[in-house]
mmCIF file of C-alpha atoms in Angstrom:
data_model
loop_
_atom_site.group_PDB
_atom_site.id
_atom_site.type_symbol
_atom_site.label_atom_id
_atom_site.label_comp_id
_atom_site.label_asym_id
_atom_site.label_seq_id
_atom_site.Cartn_x
_atom_site.Cartn_y
_atom_site.Cartn_z
ATOM 1 C CA MET A 1 80.598 61.702 -123.028
ATOM 2 C CA GLY A 2 81.944 65.214 -123.409
ATOM 3 C CA ASP A 3 85.560 66.344 -123.537
ATOM 4 C CA GLU A 4 87.529 63.597 -121.784
ATOM 5 C CA SER A 5 90.510 65.942 -121.496
ATOM 6 C CA GLN A 6 88.601 68.392 -119.305
ATOM 7 C CA SER A 7 89.425 68.826 -115.666
ATOM 8 C CA ALA A 8 87.403 66.584 -113.400
ATOM 9 C CA PRO A 9 84.385 68.122 -111.624
ATOM 10 C CA GLY A 10 84.698 68.420 -107.872
ATOM 11 C CA LEU A 11 83.887 65.206 -106.023
ATOM 12 C CA GLU A 12 81.291 66.292 -103.453
ATOM 13 C CA PRO A 13 78.491 64.440 -101.669
ATOM 14 C CA LEU A 14 75.239 64.429 -103.626
ATOM 15 C CA ALA A 15 72.322 66.637 -102.601
ATOM 16 C CA TYR A 16 70.500 63.624 -101.131
ATOM 17 C CA HIS A 17 73.453 62.765 -98.882
ATOM 18 C CA CYS A 18 73.455 66.313 -97.502
ATOM 19 C CA GLN A 19 69.673 66.248 -97.094
ATOM 20 C CA ILE A 20 69.717 63.035 -95.038
ATOM 21 C CA VAL A 21 72.657 64.112 -92.880
ATOM 22 C CA GLY A 22 70.918 67.427 -92.250
ATOM 23 C CA HIS A 23 67.609 65.743 -91.498
ATOM 24 C CA LEU A 24 69.097 63.319 -88.988
ATOM 25 C CA ARG A 25 71.157 66.014 -87.265
ATOM 26 C CA GLU A 26 68.190 68.330 -86.933
ATOM 27 C CA ASN A 27 65.386 65.918 -86.160
ATOM 28 C CA GLU A 28 67.209 63.094 -84.359
ATOM 29 C CA PRO A 29 70.086 64.752 -82.416
ATOM 30 C CA GLU A 30 70.355 61.977 -79.797
ATOM 31 C CA ILE A 31 70.421 59.261 -82.426
ATOM 32 C CA TRP A 32 72.915 61.264 -84.417
ATOM 33 C CA ALA A 33 75.223 61.560 -81.406
ATOM 34 C CA TRP A 34 74.856 57.802 -80.807
ATOM 35 C CA GLY A 35 75.617 56.948 -84.413
ATOM 36 C CA GLY A 36 78.700 59.126 -84.441
ATOM 37 C CA SER A 37 80.011 57.458 -81.297
ATOM 38 C CA LEU A 38 79.968 53.978 -82.798
ATOM 39 C CA GLN A 39 83.367 52.766 -83.861
ATOM 40 C CA ALA A 40 84.322 49.560 -85.557
ATOM 41 C CA ARG A 41 84.726 47.013 -82.771
ATOM 42 C CA GLU A 42 88.169 45.510 -82.595
ATOM 43 C CA GLU A 43 86.781 41.974 -82.497
ATOM 44 C CA GLN A 44 84.778 42.608 -85.668
ATOM 45 C CA VAL A 45 87.807 44.077 -87.405
ATOM 46 C CA GLN A 46 89.951 41.120 -86.358
ATOM 47 C CA GLU A 47 87.292 38.688 -87.531
ATOM 48 C CA MET A 48 87.240 40.418 -90.941
ATOM 49 C CA ARG A 49 91.048 40.293 -91.207
ATOM 50 C CA SER A 50 91.085 36.607 -90.255
ATOM 51 C CA TYR A 51 88.410 35.802 -92.829
ATOM 52 C CA LEU A 52 90.325 37.602 -95.578
ATOM 53 C CA LEU A 53 93.553 35.822 -94.677
ATOM 54 C CA ARG A 54 91.858 32.429 -94.668
ATOM 55 C CA GLU A 55 89.555 32.724 -97.682
ATOM 56 C CA THR A 56 91.389 34.977 -100.150
ATOM 57 C CA TYR A 57 94.714 35.580 -101.849
ATOM 58 C CA ARG A 58 96.505 38.723 -100.651
ATOM 59 C CA ILE A 59 97.810 40.789 -103.551
ATOM 60 C CA ASP A 60 101.203 41.971 -102.300
ATOM 61 C CA ALA A 61 103.081 44.881 -103.853
ATOM 62 C CA ALA A 62 106.208 42.819 -104.505
ATOM 63 C CA ALA A 63 104.386 40.284 -106.655
ATOM 64 C CA HIS A 64 101.865 42.715 -108.217
ATOM 65 C CA PRO A 65 103.609 46.095 -108.481
ATOM 66 C CA GLU A 66 101.447 47.564 -111.256
ATOM 67 C CA VAL A 67 98.131 47.439 -109.398
ATOM 68 C CA HIS A 68 99.792 48.918 -106.320
ATOM 69 C CA GLU A 69 101.227 51.740 -108.456
ATOM 70 C CA ASP A 70 97.729 52.395 -109.727
ATOM 71 C CA ILE A 71 96.194 52.436 -106.250
ATOM 72 C CA ALA A 72 98.891 54.847 -105.018
ATOM 73 C CA ALA A 73 97.994 57.212 -107.859
ATOM 74 C CA VAL A 74 94.246 56.941 -107.083
ATOM 75 C CA LEU A 75 94.839 57.600 -103.381
ATOM 76 C CA ALA A 76 96.644 60.794 -104.300
ATOM 77 C CA LYS A 77 93.917 61.811 -106.795
ATOM 78 C CA LEU A 78 91.144 61.325 -104.209
ATOM 79 C CA GLU A 79 93.228 62.864 -101.399
ATOM 80 C CA ILE A 80 93.107 59.762 -99.228
ATOM 81 C CA ASP A 81 95.828 58.880 -96.733
ATOM 82 C CA ALA A 82 95.425 55.365 -95.375
ATOM 83 C CA PRO A 83 97.230 52.016 -95.692
ATOM 84 C CA VAL A 84 95.778 49.667 -98.329
ATOM 85 C CA THR A 85 95.622 45.871 -98.451
ATOM 86 C CA LEU A 86 94.310 44.091 -101.582
ATOM 87 C CA TYR A 87 92.744 40.632 -101.754
ATOM 88 C CA GLN A 88 91.467 38.282 -104.497
ATOM 89 C CA ALA A 89 88.370 36.227 -103.613
ATOM 90 C CA ALA A 90 87.833 32.670 -104.734
ATOM 91 C CA ASP A 91 84.429 33.130 -106.434
ATOM 92 C CA GLY A 92 84.047 33.862 -110.115
ATOM 93 C CA ALA A 93 81.650 36.810 -110.564
ATOM 94 C CA MET A 94 83.459 40.002 -111.645
ATOM 95 C CA ASN A 95 83.225 42.597 -108.911
ATOM 96 C CA ALA A 96 85.072 44.459 -106.178
ATOM 97 C CA ALA A 97 84.204 45.595 -102.669
ATOM 98 C CA LEU A 98 85.530 47.793 -99.890
ATOM 99 C CA CYS A 99 85.669 46.285 -96.423
ATOM 100 C CA TYR A 100 85.374 49.495 -94.440
ATOM 101 C CA VAL A 101 87.495 50.108 -91.351
ATOM 102 C CA PRO A 102 88.213 53.708 -90.254
ATOM 103 C CA GLY A 103 91.858 54.450 -90.964
ATOM 104 C CA GLU A 104 92.406 51.282 -93.055
ATOM 105 C CA ILE A 105 91.524 50.280 -96.597
ATOM 106 C CA HIS A 106 90.795 46.648 -97.480
ATOM 107 C CA LEU A 107 89.792 46.015 -101.095
ATOM 108 C CA LEU A 108 88.432 42.619 -102.165
ATOM 109 C CA PHE A 109 88.346 41.654 -105.854
ATOM 110 C CA HIS A 110 86.057 38.965 -107.250
ATOM 111 C CA GLY A 111 86.485 36.952 -110.421
ATOM 112 C CA PRO A 112 88.812 37.958 -113.272
ATOM 113 C CA VAL A 113 88.005 41.646 -112.853
ATOM 114 C CA LEU A 114 91.651 42.769 -112.735
ATOM 115 C CA GLU A 115 92.492 40.738 -115.885
ATOM 116 C CA LYS A 116 89.500 41.781 -117.994
ATOM 117 C CA LEU A 117 89.795 45.509 -117.328
ATOM 118 C CA SER A 118 92.219 47.743 -119.188
ATOM 119 C CA ARG A 119 94.587 49.741 -117.010
ATOM 120 C CA GLU A 120 92.393 52.861 -117.339
ATOM 121 C CA GLU A 121 89.325 50.816 -116.395
ATOM 122 C CA ARG A 122 91.159 49.276 -113.439
ATOM 123 C CA VAL A 123 92.000 52.774 -112.233
ATOM 124 C CA ALA A 124 88.313 53.660 -112.530
ATOM 125 C CA LEU A 125 87.375 50.563 -110.524
ATOM 126 C CA LEU A 126 89.860 51.473 -107.819
ATOM 127 C CA GLY A 127 88.552 55.011 -107.812
ATOM 128 C CA HIS A 128 84.998 53.726 -107.366
ATOM 129 C CA GLU A 129 85.868 51.592 -104.352
ATOM 130 C CA LEU A 130 88.149 54.177 -102.740
ATOM 131 C CA ALA A 131 85.451 56.839 -103.222
ATOM 132 C CA HIS A 132 83.341 54.850 -100.752
ATOM 133 C CA TYR A 133 86.125 55.238 -98.236
ATOM 134 C CA ARG A 134 86.497 58.931 -99.030
ATOM 135 C CA LEU A 135 82.787 59.646 -98.566
ATOM 136 C CA TRP A 136 82.677 57.883 -95.221
ATOM 137 C CA SER A 137 85.829 59.607 -94.012
ATOM 138 C CA ILE A 138 85.183 63.266 -94.891
ATOM 139 C CA GLU A 139 83.496 65.832 -92.617
ATOM 140 C CA ASP A 140 84.375 63.888 -89.493
ATOM 141 C CA GLY A 141 82.624 60.798 -90.801
ATOM 142 C CA ALA A 142 79.177 62.435 -91.082
ATOM 143 C CA TYR A 143 78.131 60.365 -94.100
ATOM 144 C CA TYR A 144 79.286 57.165 -92.462
ATOM 145 C CA THR A 145 77.307 58.108 -89.347
ATOM 146 C CA ALA A 146 74.190 58.425 -91.475
ATOM 147 C CA THR A 147 74.936 55.020 -93.066
ATOM 148 C CA THR A 148 75.407 53.484 -89.617
ATOM 149 C CA ILE A 149 72.109 54.882 -88.298
ATOM 150 C CA LEU A 150 70.147 53.720 -91.331
ATOM 151 C CA ASP A 151 71.727 50.267 -91.299
ATOM 152 C CA HIS A 152 70.900 49.821 -87.598
ATOM 153 C CA ALA A 153 67.322 50.937 -88.220
ATOM 154 C CA LEU A 154 66.976 48.227 -90.855
ATOM 155 C CA ALA A 155 68.249 45.617 -88.427
ATOM 156 C CA TYR A 156 65.001 45.840 -86.437
ATOM 157 C CA PRO A 157 62.124 43.665 -87.629
ATOM 158 C CA GLY A 158 59.705 46.574 -87.146
ATOM 159 C CA ALA A 159 61.662 49.037 -89.268
ATOM 160 C CA SER A 160 59.241 51.591 -90.676
ATOM 161 C CA PRO A 161 58.726 51.891 -94.456
ATOM 162 C CA SER A 162 60.180 55.407 -94.361
ATOM 163 C CA HIS A 163 63.431 54.125 -92.823
ATOM 164 C CA ILE A 164 63.608 51.301 -95.366
ATOM 165 C CA GLU A 165 63.070 53.708 -98.269
ATOM 166 C CA THR A 166 65.571 56.238 -96.868
ATOM 167 C CA ALA A 167 68.252 53.563 -96.469
ATOM 168 C CA ARG A 168 67.611 52.292 -100.016
ATOM 169 C CA LEU A 169 67.850 55.742 -101.571
ATOM 170 C CA TYR A 170 70.936 56.616 -99.530
ATOM 171 C CA ARG A 171 72.673 53.483 -100.844
ATOM 172 C CA LEU A 172 71.730 54.317 -104.436
ATOM 173 C CA HIS A 173 73.109 57.828 -104.172
ATOM 174 C CA THR A 174 76.259 56.514 -102.574
ATOM 175 C CA GLU A 175 76.881 54.333 -105.641
ATOM 176 C CA LEU A 176 76.516 57.372 -107.891
ATOM 177 C CA TYR A 177 79.101 59.175 -105.753
ATOM 178 C CA ALA A 178 81.447 56.201 -106.057
ATOM 179 C CA ASP A 179 80.941 56.142 -109.845
ATOM 180 C CA ARG A 180 82.058 59.769 -109.892
ATOM 181 C CA GLY A 181 85.138 58.783 -107.909
ATOM 182 C CA GLY A 182 85.959 56.270 -110.638
ATOM 183 C CA ALA A 183 85.757 58.957 -113.307
ATOM 184 C CA VAL A 184 87.866 61.359 -111.258
ATOM 185 C CA ALA A 185 90.511 58.677 -110.775
ATOM 186 C CA ALA A 186 90.632 57.936 -114.528
ATOM 187 C CA ASN A 187 90.166 61.610 -115.434
ATOM 188 C CA ALA A 188 87.504 60.454 -117.879
ATOM 189 C CA SER A 189 83.970 59.089 -117.686
ATOM 190 C CA GLY A 190 84.451 56.505 -120.452
ATOM 191 C CA PRO A 191 86.606 54.038 -118.473
ATOM 192 C CA ALA A 192 84.209 54.245 -115.502
ATOM 193 C CA ILE A 193 81.215 53.484 -117.735
ATOM 194 C CA ALA A 194 83.094 50.685 -119.485
ATOM 195 C CA THR A 195 83.897 49.170 -116.084
ATOM 196 C CA LEU A 196 80.223 49.193 -115.128
ATOM 197 C CA VAL A 197 79.260 47.389 -118.319
ATOM 198 C CA LYS A 198 82.103 44.851 -118.095
ATOM 199 C CA THR A 199 81.253 43.897 -114.517
ATOM 200 C CA MET A 200 77.570 43.576 -115.521
ATOM 201 C CA THR A 201 78.203 41.450 -118.621
ATOM 202 C CA GLY A 202 81.618 39.810 -118.093
ATOM 203 C CA LEU A 203 82.670 40.930 -121.575
ATOM 204 C CA ALA A 204 86.346 41.669 -122.235
ATOM 205 C CA SER A 205 85.611 44.567 -124.582
ATOM 206 C CA VAL A 206 82.791 47.122 -124.560
ATOM 207 C CA ASP A 207 82.057 50.486 -126.153
ATOM 208 C CA PRO A 208 80.943 53.029 -123.499
ATOM 209 C CA GLU A 209 79.556 55.480 -126.035
ATOM 210 C CA ALA A 210 77.458 52.764 -127.645
ATOM 211 C CA TYR A 211 76.165 51.832 -124.238
ATOM 212 C CA LEU A 212 75.211 55.443 -123.509
ATOM 213 C CA ARG A 213 73.172 55.479 -126.720
ATOM 214 C CA GLN A 214 71.474 52.254 -125.580
ATOM 215 C CA ALA A 215 70.834 53.774 -122.136
ATOM 216 C CA GLY A 216 69.268 56.792 -123.856
ATOM 217 C CA GLU A 217 66.768 54.485 -125.558
ATOM 218 C CA ALA A 218 65.948 52.932 -122.177
ATOM 219 C CA GLU A 219 65.245 56.456 -120.926
ATOM 220 C CA ARG A 220 61.832 56.216 -122.575
ATOM 221 C CA ASP A 221 60.860 54.067 -119.591
ATOM 222 C CA ALA A 222 60.374 56.848 -117.038
ATOM 223 C CA LYS A 223 60.001 54.540 -114.016
ATOM 224 C CA ALA A 224 62.217 55.374 -111.034
ATOM 225 C CA SER A 225 64.970 52.995 -110.066
ATOM 226 C CA GLN A 226 63.889 49.754 -108.423
ATOM 227 C CA GLY A 227 67.397 48.957 -107.190
ATOM 228 C CA GLU A 228 67.854 47.935 -103.565
ATOM 229 C CA THR A 229 71.610 48.514 -103.246
ATOM 230 C CA HIS A 230 72.689 49.871 -106.651
ATOM 231 C CA PRO A 231 70.785 51.795 -109.355
ATOM 232 C CA GLU A 232 70.366 49.996 -112.669
ATOM 233 C CA ILE A 233 73.516 50.193 -114.796
ATOM 234 C CA PHE A 234 71.836 52.210 -117.546
ATOM 235 C CA LEU A 235 70.868 54.837 -114.990
ATOM 236 C CA ARG A 236 74.345 54.888 -113.448
ATOM 237 C CA ALA A 237 75.956 55.375 -116.845
ATOM 238 C CA GLN A 238 73.657 58.272 -117.705
ATOM 239 C CA ALA A 239 74.049 59.905 -114.273
ATOM 240 C CA LEU A 240 77.816 59.741 -114.553
ATOM 241 C CA ASP A 241 77.864 61.092 -118.090
ATOM 242 C CA LYS A 242 75.616 64.014 -117.170
ATOM 243 C CA TRP A 243 77.730 64.891 -114.130
ATOM 244 C CA TRP A 244 81.010 64.677 -116.060
ATOM 245 C CA ARG A 245 79.604 66.999 -118.760
ATOM 246 C CA ASN A 246 78.430 69.454 -116.087
ATOM 247 C CA ASP A 247 74.866 69.095 -117.343
ATOM 248 C CA PRO A 248 72.854 71.683 -115.312
ATOM 249 C CA ASP A 249 69.926 69.257 -115.165
ATOM 250 C CA THR A 250 71.974 66.516 -113.424
ATOM 251 C CA GLU A 251 70.601 66.821 -109.881
ATOM 252 C CA THR A 252 67.002 67.207 -111.077
ATOM 253 C CA TRP A 253 67.415 64.192 -113.370
ATOM 254 C CA ILE A 254 68.901 62.083 -110.566
ATOM 255 C CA ASP A 255 66.057 63.018 -108.230
ATOM 256 C CA ARG A 256 63.494 62.083 -110.856
ATOM 257 C CA ARG A 257 65.150 58.789 -111.867
ATOM 258 C CA LEU A 258 66.131 57.555 -108.373
ATOM 259 C CA ARG A 259 63.346 58.925 -106.173
ATOM 260 C CA GLY A 260 60.559 59.365 -108.697
ATOM 261 C CA PRO A 261 57.395 61.407 -108.039
ATOM 262 C CA LEU A 262 55.967 61.926 -104.573
ATOM 263 C CA SER A 263 54.224 58.691 -103.645
ATOM 264 C CA LEU A 264 52.357 57.604 -100.534
ATOM 265 C CA ALA A 265 53.777 54.128 -101.104
ATOM 266 C CA ALA A 266 57.432 55.265 -100.982
ATOM 267 C CA LEU A 267 57.939 58.133 -98.558
ATOM 268 C CA ASP A 268 61.463 58.497 -97.233
ATOM 269 C CA LEU A 269 62.165 60.624 -94.138
ATOM 270 C CA PRO A 270 62.417 64.010 -95.926
ATOM 271 C CA ARG A 271 59.379 63.289 -98.061
ATOM 272 C CA GLN A 272 57.310 62.496 -94.991
ATOM 273 C CA HIS A 273 57.805 66.133 -94.056
ATOM 274 C CA GLU A 274 57.178 67.258 -97.620
ATOM 275 C CA ALA A 275 53.958 65.249 -97.823
ATOM 276 C CA THR A 276 52.762 66.719 -94.525
ATOM 277 C CA ALA A 277 53.528 70.260 -95.687
ATOM 278 C CA ILE A 278 51.682 69.730 -99.003
ATOM 279 C CA THR A 279 48.691 68.230 -97.170
ATOM 280 C CA ARG A 280 48.549 71.184 -94.803
ATOM 281 C CA GLY A 281 48.940 73.707 -97.644
ATOM 282 C CA PHE A 282 46.332 71.899 -99.769
ATOM 283 C CA LEU A 283 43.761 71.931 -96.959
ATOM 284 C CA THR A 284 44.568 75.588 -96.345
ATOM 285 C CA ARG A 285 43.899 76.338 -99.988
ATOM 286 C CA LEU A 286 40.500 74.669 -99.746
ATOM 287 C CA ALA A 287 39.530 76.065 -96.345
ATOM 288 C CA THR A 288 40.403 79.651 -97.258
ATOM 289 C CA HIS A 289 38.575 79.640 -100.591
ATOM 290 C CA PRO A 290 35.738 82.185 -100.671
ATOM 291 C CA ALA A 291 33.242 79.369 -101.184
ATOM 292 C CA ALA A 292 34.348 77.493 -98.048
ATOM 293 C CA ASP A 293 32.202 77.283 -94.919
ATOM 294 C CA ASP A 294 33.560 77.464 -91.360
ATOM 295 C CA ALA A 295 33.236 73.700 -91.294
ATOM 296 C CA ALA A 296 36.257 73.479 -93.615
ATOM 297 C CA SER A 297 38.485 75.267 -91.091
ATOM 298 C CA THR A 298 37.133 73.054 -88.321
ATOM 299 C CA LEU A 299 37.994 69.954 -90.303
ATOM 300 C CA LEU A 300 41.456 71.322 -91.071
ATOM 301 C CA ARG A 301 42.145 71.767 -87.369
ATOM 302 C CA ARG A 302 41.241 68.111 -86.824
ATOM 303 C CA TYR A 303 44.186 67.259 -89.069
ATOM 304 C CA PHE A 304 46.435 70.037 -87.763
ATOM 305 C CA PRO A 305 45.350 71.367 -84.350
ATOM 306 C CA ASP A 306 47.923 74.189 -84.448
ATOM 307 C CA TRP A 307 46.672 75.561 -87.781
ATOM 308 C CA GLN A 308 46.003 79.297 -87.890
ATOM 309 C CA PRO A 309 44.342 81.527 -90.490
ATOM 310 C CA GLY A 310 46.889 83.248 -92.689
ATOM 311 C CA GLU A 311 49.014 80.198 -93.329
ATOM 312 C CA GLU A 312 50.370 79.817 -96.841
ATOM 313 C CA ALA A 313 48.314 77.737 -99.220
ATOM 314 C CA VAL A 314 50.011 75.168 -101.441
ATOM 315 C CA SER A 315 51.273 76.581 -104.727
ATOM 316 C CA ASP A 316 50.433 75.257 -108.175
ATOM 317 C CA ALA A 317 54.073 74.254 -108.643
ATOM 318 C CA LEU A 318 54.103 71.975 -105.595
ATOM 319 C CA ILE A 319 51.189 69.939 -106.888
ATOM 320 C CA SER A 320 52.108 69.884 -110.565
ATOM 321 C CA PRO A 321 51.376 66.524 -112.270
ATOM 322 C CA ASP A 322 55.059 65.643 -112.765
ATOM 323 C CA ARG A 323 55.708 65.824 -108.980
ATOM 324 C CA LEU A 324 52.950 63.448 -107.839
ATOM 325 C CA ASP A 325 52.102 59.827 -108.581
ATOM 326 C CA GLY A 326 48.665 58.311 -108.768
ATOM 327 C CA SER A 327 48.486 57.445 -105.070
ATOM 328 C CA PHE A 328 49.140 61.037 -104.024
ATOM 329 C CA ARG A 329 46.664 62.406 -106.581
ATOM 330 C CA ASP A 330 44.032 60.050 -105.159
ATOM 331 C CA PHE A 331 44.907 61.304 -101.700
ATOM 332 C CA LEU A 332 44.352 64.927 -102.719
ATOM 333 C CA VAL A 333 41.025 63.982 -104.267
ATOM 334 C CA SER A 334 39.958 62.366 -100.995
ATOM 335 C CA LEU A 335 40.954 65.478 -99.061
ATOM 336 C CA SER A 336 38.866 67.583 -101.408
ATOM 337 C CA LEU A 337 35.839 65.350 -100.876
ATOM 338 C CA ASP A 338 36.299 65.396 -97.108
ATOM 339 C CA VAL A 339 36.334 69.185 -97.015
ATOM 340 C CA ALA A 340 33.315 69.469 -99.307
ATOM 341 C CA MET A 341 31.251 66.953 -97.360
ATOM 342 C CA ALA A 342 32.027 68.709 -94.057
ATOM 343 C CA ASP A 343 29.743 71.568 -95.171
ATOM 344 C CA PRO A 344 26.255 70.900 -93.785
ATOM 345 C CA ASP A 345 24.579 72.830 -96.596
ATOM 346 C CA PRO A 346 23.999 70.773 -99.790
ATOM 347 C CA GLU A 347 24.565 73.790 -101.994
ATOM 348 C CA GLY A 348 27.748 74.615 -100.148
ATOM 349 C CA ARG A 349 28.952 71.049 -100.650
ATOM 350 C CA ASN A 350 28.438 71.262 -104.377
ATOM 351 C CA MET A 351 30.257 74.569 -104.498
ATOM 352 C CA MET A 352 33.247 73.068 -102.679
ATOM 353 C CA LEU A 353 33.171 70.004 -104.907
ATOM 354 C CA THR A 354 33.456 72.383 -107.869
ATOM 355 C CA VAL A 355 36.422 74.060 -106.141
ATOM 356 C CA GLY A 356 38.016 70.655 -105.625
ATOM 357 C CA ALA A 357 37.352 69.718 -109.245
ATOM 358 C CA GLU A 358 39.033 72.935 -110.401
ATOM 359 C CA ILE A 359 42.134 72.315 -108.297
ATOM 360 C CA SER A 360 42.251 68.670 -109.492
ATOM 361 C CA SER A 361 42.999 69.934 -112.987
ATOM 362 C CA LEU A 362 46.238 71.400 -111.632
ATOM 363 C CA TYR A 363 47.595 68.026 -110.426
ATOM 364 C CA GLY A 364 46.206 65.828 -113.205
ATOM 365 C CA GLY A 365 43.453 64.443 -111.032
ATOM 366 C CA VAL A 366 40.279 65.201 -113.020
ATOM 367 C CA ASP A 367 39.628 61.560 -113.955
ATOM 368 C CA ALA A 368 40.358 60.446 -110.402
ATOM 369 C CA PHE A 369 38.034 63.162 -109.091
ATOM 370 C CA LYS A 370 35.186 62.006 -111.320
ATOM 371 C CA ALA A 371 35.782 58.370 -110.351
ATOM 372 C CA ALA A 372 35.708 59.282 -106.644
ATOM 373 C CA LEU A 373 32.437 61.182 -107.073
ATOM 374 C CA LYS A 374 30.883 58.069 -108.594
ATOM 375 C CA ARG A 375 32.531 55.521 -106.292
ATOM 376 C CA ASP A 376 32.515 57.293 -102.907
ATOM 377 C CA LEU A 377 29.622 59.744 -103.145
ATOM 378 C CA LYS A 378 27.469 57.629 -105.463
ATOM 379 C CA PHE A 379 26.970 60.515 -107.870
ATOM 380 C CA THR A 380 25.267 59.748 -111.139
ATOM 381 C CA ARG A 381 26.777 60.759 -114.441
ATOM 382 C CA PRO A 382 24.416 63.777 -114.759
ATOM 383 C CA ALA A 383 25.345 64.891 -111.228
ATOM 384 C CA ILE A 384 29.050 64.646 -112.038
ATOM 385 C CA ASP A 385 28.502 66.586 -115.262
ATOM 386 C CA ARG A 386 26.718 69.327 -113.302
ATOM 387 C CA ILE A 387 29.766 69.705 -111.007
ATOM 388 C CA PHE A 388 32.074 70.141 -113.966
ATOM 389 C CA ALA A 389 29.543 72.254 -115.865
ATOM 390 C CA LYS A 390 29.726 74.787 -113.010
ATOM 391 C CA LEU A 391 33.485 74.710 -113.386
ATOM 392 C CA LYS A 392 33.221 75.457 -117.112
ATOM 393 C CA ARG A 393 30.795 78.314 -116.489
ATOM 394 C CA ALA A 394 33.108 79.757 -113.848
ATOM 395 C CA LYS A 395 36.021 79.717 -116.313
ATOM 396 C CA ALA A 396 33.910 81.294 -119.029
#
């Protein structure tokens, strides 16, 4: 977990937070202005206060001075200036939650979380919850505006898959930010990781370093997070540890483990644009190949009417196998076949199929390309071998 005596890294929004805020501001300026104008309605705030008074125990400073001392220290550490009210819920599962109201902090504790955590761990828990408030308050509430817009989008029955995926990923990244707030508050990552494990298991004693070793074993499963509101605990522990140690690979690792490779089945708003750009660049690469017929450019303009010769073709790096999942590889194979079959000359078609086969080796799509030739074009095994034999001769 690195040197726990080191100074805490700066608590800044994650790259994904900045990307979504930038995307909404640039591409949806009217919706952004609308989201920023929404304030917590007084009747909703009053209803929340009434519920908390009726259904919880308020943790007053006079009766519980130690936890209030801790929260005052965390407020100072996270540079937050707002009145705080604490509550204990009646249910038994260990957890805590922030009831967000601009200018006010309401923290709700569940189960024996305050009793089972050490003081350091309790400080980390308070830091986690107050970090939510900090994120939503900084930069004139920009990150709360993004949260508001995405939450409202999900409220509609016809919410698009891209909005659903964007909201999910935004929530996951927000939890990682809050985990960092817990480490900053405790000035160590260990108490924050221990708090995660204790709230997951209900145990009174855990070893954060042992859990990090366990999480490292789970790293062999390279699947991206399936979490809807929170990443899996083993991912959160690793992400926090990497950030605390100033691992230069932290942001790349987070992107890989939370978002995963580019997939047609899980395109968030930024990746819709990325997928479109790769598609356009990929078709450009095919249409501008010396073997391509004019029909390839004609087909490209059917996809992108504003396309012009001279546009940049997709690079090898953008279609490397680690960046794309099977669905996107299959999509690129289909594009290659479409361009090839647009050529009216049979020999020209075969030449473009060879070009497509060559490019497929760059994105790990050779097997998918062969399968598509058999399935979609009804090529026999000898015909498929001839396509790839031309590729081998060209390389030789």
